[in-house]
PDB file of C-alpha atoms in Angstrom:
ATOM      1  CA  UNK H  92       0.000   0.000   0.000  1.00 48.00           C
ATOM      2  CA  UNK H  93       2.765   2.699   0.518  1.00 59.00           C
ATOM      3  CA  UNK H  94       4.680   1.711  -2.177  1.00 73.00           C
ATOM      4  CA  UNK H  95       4.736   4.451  -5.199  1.00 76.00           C
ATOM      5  CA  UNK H  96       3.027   4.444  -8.507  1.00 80.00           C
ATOM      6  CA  UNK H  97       5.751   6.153 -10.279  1.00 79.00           C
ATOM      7  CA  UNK H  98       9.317   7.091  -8.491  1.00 85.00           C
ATOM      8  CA  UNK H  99      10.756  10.779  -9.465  1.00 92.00           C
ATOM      9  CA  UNK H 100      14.294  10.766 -10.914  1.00 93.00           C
ATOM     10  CA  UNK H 101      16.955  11.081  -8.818  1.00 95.00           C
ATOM     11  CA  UNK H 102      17.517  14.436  -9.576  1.00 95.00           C
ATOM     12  CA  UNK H 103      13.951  15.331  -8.289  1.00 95.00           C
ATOM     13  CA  UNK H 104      15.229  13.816  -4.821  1.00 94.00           C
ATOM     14  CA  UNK H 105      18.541  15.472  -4.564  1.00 96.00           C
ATOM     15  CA  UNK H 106      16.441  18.814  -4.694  1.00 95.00           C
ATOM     16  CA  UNK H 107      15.922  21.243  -1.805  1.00 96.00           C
ATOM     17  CA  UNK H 108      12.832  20.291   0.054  1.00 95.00           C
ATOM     18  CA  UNK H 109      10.683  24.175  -1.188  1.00 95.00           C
ATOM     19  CA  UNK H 110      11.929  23.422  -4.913  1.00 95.00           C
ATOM     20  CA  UNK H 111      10.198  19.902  -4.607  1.00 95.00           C
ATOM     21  CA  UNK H 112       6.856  21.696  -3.288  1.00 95.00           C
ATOM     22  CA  UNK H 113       7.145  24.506  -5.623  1.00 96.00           C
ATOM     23  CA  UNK H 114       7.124  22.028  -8.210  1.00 96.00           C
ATOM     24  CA  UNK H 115       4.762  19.689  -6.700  1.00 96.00           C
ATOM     25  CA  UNK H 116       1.978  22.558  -6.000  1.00 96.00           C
ATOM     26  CA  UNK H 117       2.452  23.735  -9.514  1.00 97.00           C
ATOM     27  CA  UNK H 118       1.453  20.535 -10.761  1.00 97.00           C
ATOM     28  CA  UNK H 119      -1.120  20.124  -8.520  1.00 97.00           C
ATOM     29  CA  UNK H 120      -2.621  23.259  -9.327  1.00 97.00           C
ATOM     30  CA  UNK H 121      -2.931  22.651 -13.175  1.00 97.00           C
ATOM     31  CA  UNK H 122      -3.982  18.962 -12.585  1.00 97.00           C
ATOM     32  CA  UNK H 123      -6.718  20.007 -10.358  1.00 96.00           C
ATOM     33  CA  UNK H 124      -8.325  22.675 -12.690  1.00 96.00           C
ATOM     34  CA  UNK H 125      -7.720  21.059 -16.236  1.00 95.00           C
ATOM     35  CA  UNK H 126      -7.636  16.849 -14.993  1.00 94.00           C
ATOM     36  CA  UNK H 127      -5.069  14.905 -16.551  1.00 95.00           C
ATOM     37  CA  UNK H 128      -5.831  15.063 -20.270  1.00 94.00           C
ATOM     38  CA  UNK H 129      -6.079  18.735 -20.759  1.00 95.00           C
ATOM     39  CA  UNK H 130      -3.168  19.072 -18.551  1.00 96.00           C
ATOM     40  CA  UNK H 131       0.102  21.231 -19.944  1.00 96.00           C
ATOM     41  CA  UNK H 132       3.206  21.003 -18.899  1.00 96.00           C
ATOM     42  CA  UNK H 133       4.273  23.996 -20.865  1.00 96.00           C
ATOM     43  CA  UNK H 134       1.634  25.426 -18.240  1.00 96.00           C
ATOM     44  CA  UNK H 135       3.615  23.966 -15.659  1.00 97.00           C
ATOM     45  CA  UNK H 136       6.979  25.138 -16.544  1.00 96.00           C
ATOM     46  CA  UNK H 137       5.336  28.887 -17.255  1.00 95.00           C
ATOM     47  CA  UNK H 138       4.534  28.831 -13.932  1.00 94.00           C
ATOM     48  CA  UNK H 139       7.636  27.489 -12.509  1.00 95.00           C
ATOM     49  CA  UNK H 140       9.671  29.358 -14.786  1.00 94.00           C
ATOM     50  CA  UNK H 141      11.980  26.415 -16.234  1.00 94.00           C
ATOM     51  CA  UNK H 142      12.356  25.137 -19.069  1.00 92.00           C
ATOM     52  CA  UNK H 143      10.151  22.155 -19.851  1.00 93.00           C
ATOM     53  CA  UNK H 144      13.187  20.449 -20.741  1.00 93.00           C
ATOM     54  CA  UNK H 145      14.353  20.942 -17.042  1.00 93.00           C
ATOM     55  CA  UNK H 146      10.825  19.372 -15.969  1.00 95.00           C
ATOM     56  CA  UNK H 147      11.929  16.284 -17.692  1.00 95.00           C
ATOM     57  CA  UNK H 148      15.154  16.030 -15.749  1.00 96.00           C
ATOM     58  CA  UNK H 149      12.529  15.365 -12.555  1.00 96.00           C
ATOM     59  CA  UNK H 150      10.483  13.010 -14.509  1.00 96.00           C
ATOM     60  CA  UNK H 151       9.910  11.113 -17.408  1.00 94.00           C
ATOM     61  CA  UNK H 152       6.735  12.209 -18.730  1.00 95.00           C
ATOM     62  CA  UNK H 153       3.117  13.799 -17.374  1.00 96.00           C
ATOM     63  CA  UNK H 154       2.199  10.418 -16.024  1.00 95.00           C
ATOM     64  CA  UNK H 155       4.905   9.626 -13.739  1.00 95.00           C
ATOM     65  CA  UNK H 156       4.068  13.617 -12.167  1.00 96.00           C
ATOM     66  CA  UNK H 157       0.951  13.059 -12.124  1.00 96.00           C
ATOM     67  CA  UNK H 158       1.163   9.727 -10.624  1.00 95.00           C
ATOM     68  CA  UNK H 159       3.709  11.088  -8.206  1.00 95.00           C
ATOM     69  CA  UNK H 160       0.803  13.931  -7.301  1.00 95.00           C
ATOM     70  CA  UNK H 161      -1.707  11.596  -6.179  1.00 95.00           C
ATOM     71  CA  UNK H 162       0.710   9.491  -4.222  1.00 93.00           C
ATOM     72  CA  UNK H 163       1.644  12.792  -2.326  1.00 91.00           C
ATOM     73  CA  UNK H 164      -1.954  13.134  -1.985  1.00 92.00           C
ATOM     74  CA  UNK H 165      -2.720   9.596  -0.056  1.00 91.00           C
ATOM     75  CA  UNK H 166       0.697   9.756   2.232  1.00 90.00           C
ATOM     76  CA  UNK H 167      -1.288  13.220   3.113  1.00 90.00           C
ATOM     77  CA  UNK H 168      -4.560  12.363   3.525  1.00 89.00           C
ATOM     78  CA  UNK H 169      -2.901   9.220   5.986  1.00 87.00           C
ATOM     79  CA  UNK H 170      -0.945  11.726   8.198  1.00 88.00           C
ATOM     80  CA  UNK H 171      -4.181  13.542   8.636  1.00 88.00           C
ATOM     81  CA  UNK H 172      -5.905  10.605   9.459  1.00 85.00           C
ATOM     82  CA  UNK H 173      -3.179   9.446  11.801  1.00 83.00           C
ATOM     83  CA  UNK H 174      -2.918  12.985  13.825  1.00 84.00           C
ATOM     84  CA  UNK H 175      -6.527  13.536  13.690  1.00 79.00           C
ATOM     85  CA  UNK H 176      -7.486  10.021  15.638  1.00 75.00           C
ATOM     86  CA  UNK H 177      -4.382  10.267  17.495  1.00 71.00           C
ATOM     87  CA  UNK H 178      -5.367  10.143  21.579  1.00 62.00           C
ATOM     88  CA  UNK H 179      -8.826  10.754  20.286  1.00 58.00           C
ATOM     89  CA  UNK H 180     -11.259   7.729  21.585  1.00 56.00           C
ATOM     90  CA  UNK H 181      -8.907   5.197  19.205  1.00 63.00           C
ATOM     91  CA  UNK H 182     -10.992   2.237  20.245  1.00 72.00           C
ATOM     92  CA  UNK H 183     -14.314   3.903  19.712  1.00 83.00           C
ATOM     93  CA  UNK H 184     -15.159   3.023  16.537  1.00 88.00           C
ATOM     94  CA  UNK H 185     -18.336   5.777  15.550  1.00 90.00           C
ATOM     95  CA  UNK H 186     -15.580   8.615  17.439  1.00 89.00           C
ATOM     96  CA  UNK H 187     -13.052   7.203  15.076  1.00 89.00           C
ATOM     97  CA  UNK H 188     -15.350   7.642  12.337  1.00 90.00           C
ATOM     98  CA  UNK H 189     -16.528  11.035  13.577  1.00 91.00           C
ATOM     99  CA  UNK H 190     -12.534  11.727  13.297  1.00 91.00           C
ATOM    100  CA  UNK H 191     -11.708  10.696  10.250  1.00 91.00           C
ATOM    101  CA  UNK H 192     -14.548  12.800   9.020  1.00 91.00           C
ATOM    102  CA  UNK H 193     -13.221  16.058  11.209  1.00 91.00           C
ATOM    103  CA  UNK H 194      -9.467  15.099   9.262  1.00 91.00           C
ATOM    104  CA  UNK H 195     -11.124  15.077   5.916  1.00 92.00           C
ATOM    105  CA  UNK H 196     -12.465  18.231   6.498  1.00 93.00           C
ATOM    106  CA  UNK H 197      -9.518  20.137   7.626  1.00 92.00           C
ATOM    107  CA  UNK H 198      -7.785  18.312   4.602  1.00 93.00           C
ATOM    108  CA  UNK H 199      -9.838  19.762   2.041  1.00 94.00           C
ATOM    109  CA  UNK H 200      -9.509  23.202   3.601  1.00 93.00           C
ATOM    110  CA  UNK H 201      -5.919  22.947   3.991  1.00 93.00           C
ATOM    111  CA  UNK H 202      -5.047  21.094   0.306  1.00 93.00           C
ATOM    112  CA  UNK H 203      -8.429  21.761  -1.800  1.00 94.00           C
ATOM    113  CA  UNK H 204      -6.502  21.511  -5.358  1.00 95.00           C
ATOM    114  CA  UNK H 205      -5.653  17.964  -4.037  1.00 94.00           C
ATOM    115  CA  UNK H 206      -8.562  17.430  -3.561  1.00 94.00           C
ATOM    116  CA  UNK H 207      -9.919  18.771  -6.892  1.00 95.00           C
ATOM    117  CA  UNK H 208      -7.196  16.328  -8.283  1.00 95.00           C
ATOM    118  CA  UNK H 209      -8.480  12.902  -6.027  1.00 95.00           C
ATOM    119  CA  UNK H 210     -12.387  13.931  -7.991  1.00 94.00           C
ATOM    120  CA  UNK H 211     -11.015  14.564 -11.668  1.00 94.00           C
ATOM    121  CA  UNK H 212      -9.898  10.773 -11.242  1.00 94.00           C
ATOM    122  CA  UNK H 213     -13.060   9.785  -9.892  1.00 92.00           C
ATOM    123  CA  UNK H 214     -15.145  11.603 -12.498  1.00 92.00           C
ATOM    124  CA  UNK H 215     -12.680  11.300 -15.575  1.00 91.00           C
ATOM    125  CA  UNK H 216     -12.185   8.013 -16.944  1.00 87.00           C
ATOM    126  CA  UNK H 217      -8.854   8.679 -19.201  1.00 88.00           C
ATOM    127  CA  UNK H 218      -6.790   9.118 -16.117  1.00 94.00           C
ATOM    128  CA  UNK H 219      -3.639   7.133 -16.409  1.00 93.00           C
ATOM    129  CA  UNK H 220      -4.382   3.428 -14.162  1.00 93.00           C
ATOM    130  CA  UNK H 221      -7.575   5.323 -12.843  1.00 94.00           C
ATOM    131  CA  UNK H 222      -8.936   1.543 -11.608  1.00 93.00           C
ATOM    132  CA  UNK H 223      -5.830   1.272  -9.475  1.00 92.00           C
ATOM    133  CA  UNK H 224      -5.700   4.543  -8.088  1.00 92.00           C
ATOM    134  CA  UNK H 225      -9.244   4.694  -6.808  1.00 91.00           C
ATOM    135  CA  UNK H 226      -8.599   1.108  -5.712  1.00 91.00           C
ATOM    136  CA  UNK H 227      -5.591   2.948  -3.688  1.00 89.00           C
ATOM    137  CA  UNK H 228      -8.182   4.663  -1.544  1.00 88.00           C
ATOM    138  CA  UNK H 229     -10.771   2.198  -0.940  1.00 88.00           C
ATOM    139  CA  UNK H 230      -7.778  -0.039   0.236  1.00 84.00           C
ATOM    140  CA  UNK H 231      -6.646   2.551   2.710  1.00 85.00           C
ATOM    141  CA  UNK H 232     -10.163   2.524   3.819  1.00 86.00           C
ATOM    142  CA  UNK H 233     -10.171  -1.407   4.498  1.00 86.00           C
ATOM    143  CA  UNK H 234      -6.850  -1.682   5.847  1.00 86.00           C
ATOM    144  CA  UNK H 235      -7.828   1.040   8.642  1.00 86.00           C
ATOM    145  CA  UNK H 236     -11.180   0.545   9.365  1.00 88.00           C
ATOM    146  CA  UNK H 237     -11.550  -3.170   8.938  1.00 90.00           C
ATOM    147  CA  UNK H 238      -9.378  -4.140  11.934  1.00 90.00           C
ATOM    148  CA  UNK H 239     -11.764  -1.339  13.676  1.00 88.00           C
ATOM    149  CA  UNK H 240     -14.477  -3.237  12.698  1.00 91.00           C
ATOM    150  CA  UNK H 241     -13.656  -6.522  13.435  1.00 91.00           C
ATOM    151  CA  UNK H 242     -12.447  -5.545  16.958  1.00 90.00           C
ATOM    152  CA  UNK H 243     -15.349  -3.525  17.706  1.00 90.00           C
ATOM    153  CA  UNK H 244     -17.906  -6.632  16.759  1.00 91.00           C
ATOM    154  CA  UNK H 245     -15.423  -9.055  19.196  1.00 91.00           C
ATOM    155  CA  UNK H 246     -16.273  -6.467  21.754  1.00 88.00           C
ATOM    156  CA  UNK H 247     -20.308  -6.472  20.801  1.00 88.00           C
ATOM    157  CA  UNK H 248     -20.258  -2.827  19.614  1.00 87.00           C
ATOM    158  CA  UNK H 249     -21.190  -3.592  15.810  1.00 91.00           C
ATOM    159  CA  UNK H 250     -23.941  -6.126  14.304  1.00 90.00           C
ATOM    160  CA  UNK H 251     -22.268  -9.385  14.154  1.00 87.00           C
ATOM    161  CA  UNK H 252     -24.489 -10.256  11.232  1.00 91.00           C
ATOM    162  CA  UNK H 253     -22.895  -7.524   8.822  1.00 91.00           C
ATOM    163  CA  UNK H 254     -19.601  -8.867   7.618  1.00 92.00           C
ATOM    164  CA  UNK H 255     -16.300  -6.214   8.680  1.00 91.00           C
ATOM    165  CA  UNK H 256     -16.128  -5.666   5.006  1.00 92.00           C
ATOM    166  CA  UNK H 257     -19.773  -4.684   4.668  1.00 93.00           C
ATOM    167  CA  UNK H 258     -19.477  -2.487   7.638  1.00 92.00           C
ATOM    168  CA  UNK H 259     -16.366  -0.558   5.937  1.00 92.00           C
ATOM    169  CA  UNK H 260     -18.157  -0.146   2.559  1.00 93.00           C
ATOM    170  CA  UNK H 261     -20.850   1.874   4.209  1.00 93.00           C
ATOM    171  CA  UNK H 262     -18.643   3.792   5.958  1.00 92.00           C
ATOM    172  CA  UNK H 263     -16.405   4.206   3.296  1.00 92.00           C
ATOM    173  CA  UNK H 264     -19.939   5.464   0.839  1.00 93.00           C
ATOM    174  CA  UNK H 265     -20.912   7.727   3.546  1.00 93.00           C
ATOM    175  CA  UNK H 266     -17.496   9.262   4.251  1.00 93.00           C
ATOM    176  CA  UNK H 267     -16.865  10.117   0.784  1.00 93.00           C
ATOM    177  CA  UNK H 268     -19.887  11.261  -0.307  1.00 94.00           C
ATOM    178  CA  UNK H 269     -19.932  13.506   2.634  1.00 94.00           C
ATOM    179  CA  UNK H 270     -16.005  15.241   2.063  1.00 94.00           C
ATOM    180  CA  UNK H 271     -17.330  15.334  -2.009  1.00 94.00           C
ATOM    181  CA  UNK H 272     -20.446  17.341  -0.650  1.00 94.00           C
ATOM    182  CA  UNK H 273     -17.937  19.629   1.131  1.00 94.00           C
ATOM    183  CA  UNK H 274     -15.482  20.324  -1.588  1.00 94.00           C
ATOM    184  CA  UNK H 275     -18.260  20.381  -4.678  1.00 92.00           C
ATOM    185  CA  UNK H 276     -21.252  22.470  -3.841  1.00 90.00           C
ATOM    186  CA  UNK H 277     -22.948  20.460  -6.670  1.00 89.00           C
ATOM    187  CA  UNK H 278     -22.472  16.748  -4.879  1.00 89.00           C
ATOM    188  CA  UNK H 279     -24.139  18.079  -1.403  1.00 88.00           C
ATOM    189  CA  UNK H 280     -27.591  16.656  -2.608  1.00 88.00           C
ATOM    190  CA  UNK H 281     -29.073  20.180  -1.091  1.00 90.00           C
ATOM    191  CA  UNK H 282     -27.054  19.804   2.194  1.00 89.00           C
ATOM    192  CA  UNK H 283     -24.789  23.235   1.784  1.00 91.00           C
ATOM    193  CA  UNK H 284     -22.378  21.921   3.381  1.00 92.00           C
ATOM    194  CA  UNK H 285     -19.740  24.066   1.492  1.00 86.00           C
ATOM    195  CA  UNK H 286     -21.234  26.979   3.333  1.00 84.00           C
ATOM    196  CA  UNK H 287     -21.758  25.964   6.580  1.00 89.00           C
ATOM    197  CA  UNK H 288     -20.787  27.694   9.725  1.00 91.00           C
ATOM    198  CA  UNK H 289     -18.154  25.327  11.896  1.00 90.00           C
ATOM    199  CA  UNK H 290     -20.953  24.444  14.361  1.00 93.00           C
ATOM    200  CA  UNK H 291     -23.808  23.390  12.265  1.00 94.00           C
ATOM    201  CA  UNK H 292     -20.756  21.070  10.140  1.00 93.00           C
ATOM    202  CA  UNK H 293     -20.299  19.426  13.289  1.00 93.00           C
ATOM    203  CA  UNK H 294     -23.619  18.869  13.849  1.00 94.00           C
ATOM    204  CA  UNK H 295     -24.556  17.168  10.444  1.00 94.00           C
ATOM    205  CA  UNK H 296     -21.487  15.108  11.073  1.00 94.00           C
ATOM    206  CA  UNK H 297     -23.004  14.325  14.368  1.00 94.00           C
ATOM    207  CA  UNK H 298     -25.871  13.104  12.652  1.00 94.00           C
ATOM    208  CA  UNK H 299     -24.342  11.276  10.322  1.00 92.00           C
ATOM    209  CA  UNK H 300     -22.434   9.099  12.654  1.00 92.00           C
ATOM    210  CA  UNK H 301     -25.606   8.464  14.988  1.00 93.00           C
ATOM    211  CA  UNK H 302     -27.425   7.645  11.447  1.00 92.00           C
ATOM    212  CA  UNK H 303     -24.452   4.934  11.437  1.00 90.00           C
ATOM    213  CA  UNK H 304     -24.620   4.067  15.091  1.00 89.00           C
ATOM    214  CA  UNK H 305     -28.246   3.690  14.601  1.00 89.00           C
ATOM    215  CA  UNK H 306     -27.577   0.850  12.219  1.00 88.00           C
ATOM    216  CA  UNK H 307     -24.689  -1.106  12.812  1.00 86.00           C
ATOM    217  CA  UNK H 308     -25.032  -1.172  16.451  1.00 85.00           C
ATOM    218  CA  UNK H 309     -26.457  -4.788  17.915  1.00 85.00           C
ATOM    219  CA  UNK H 310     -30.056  -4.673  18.694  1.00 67.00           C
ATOM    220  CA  UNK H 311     -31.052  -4.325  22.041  1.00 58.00           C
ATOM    221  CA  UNK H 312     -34.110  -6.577  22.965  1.00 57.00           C
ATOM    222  CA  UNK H 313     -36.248  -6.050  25.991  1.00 52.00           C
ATOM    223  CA  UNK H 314     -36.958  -8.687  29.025  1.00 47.00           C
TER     224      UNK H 314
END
């Protein structure tokens, strides 16, 4: 799972760490508004101002940058993850959830054009390996909440009747759709969520997690 798509040259590496990320964010920028097809490096290189022959000393075509951008993306997105759940009810699963949610958020205000960048590969289907970079983040989502899952129903806190995978899927649909609401205006299916204040976000993400709570928690039979 952590291993690249597409490894920079060598000469990309041996940069200074702010030429990387000037370069990186560049790339991001123009991926994010145009997708991959419409894409120019000679945009790229304007913006940078190199030569695009220089750009091709870092890598060895628009694929391998562009794959390189959306692996930056997912070691992001997992730090954010990581710090956000960190010391934060870890073996709750619905407060993990409710956490991963609060991380997604502050990643889309902190990184939207990566963000922009994870939905043109969603939404466009001549991405370069588009089936295995989606697969990428659905992965992520199994590896990390599908221990979650499984320890929570050994402890009696999920239905035992949904399998783990099950269980991740619809948290996995409902987290995503949610952080596309956020960043697109036009996914929200009315919600505004784009707009809201701090407080009434937290409150809808309240709601969604009881919504969840509500339905993978055992039932409780009376005497």
């Amino acid at each position: 799972m952590d291993t690249q798509l597409a490894q920079p040259k060598q000469t990309f590496v041996n940069l200074p760490p702010e030429k990387r990320e000037n370069i990186l964010r560049a790339a991001v920028v123009e991926f994010a508004e145009h997708g991959y097809q419409r894409a120019s490096l000679n945009n790229i290189v304007k913006q940078l101002g190199i030569s695009k022959g220089s750009l091709y000393q870092y890598f060895d075509n628009k694929e391998a940058l562009f794959l390189h951008v959306f692996d930056h993306f997912t070691q992001q997105v997992k730090r954010y993850v990581k710090v956000s759940v960190m010391g934060n009810g870890q073996d709750d699963f619905f407060v993990v959830a409710r956490q991963v949610l609060l991380a997604g958020i502050a990643f889309i205000d902190s990184h939207p054009e990566y963000f922009q960048v994870y939905l043109k590969v969603l939404f466009e289907r001549d991405v370069p390996r588009r089936e295995e970079l989606v697969a990428r983040v659905r992965l992520f989502s199994l590896e990390y909440f599908g221990p979650l899952a499984e320890r929570a129903m050994a402890q009696g806190v999920l239905r035992s009747d949904i399998p783990a995978q099950k269980v991740v899927f619809i948290l996995d649909a409902m987290l995503d759709r949610f952080l596309q609401g956020y960043a697109q205006p036009y996914l929200d299916g009315g919600l505004a969520l784009a707009g809201m204040s701090a407080d009434r976000l937290h409150d809808e993400i309240d709601s969604m997690v009881a919504v969840l709570r509500t339905g993978l928690q055992p039932f409780v039979t009376g005497d």
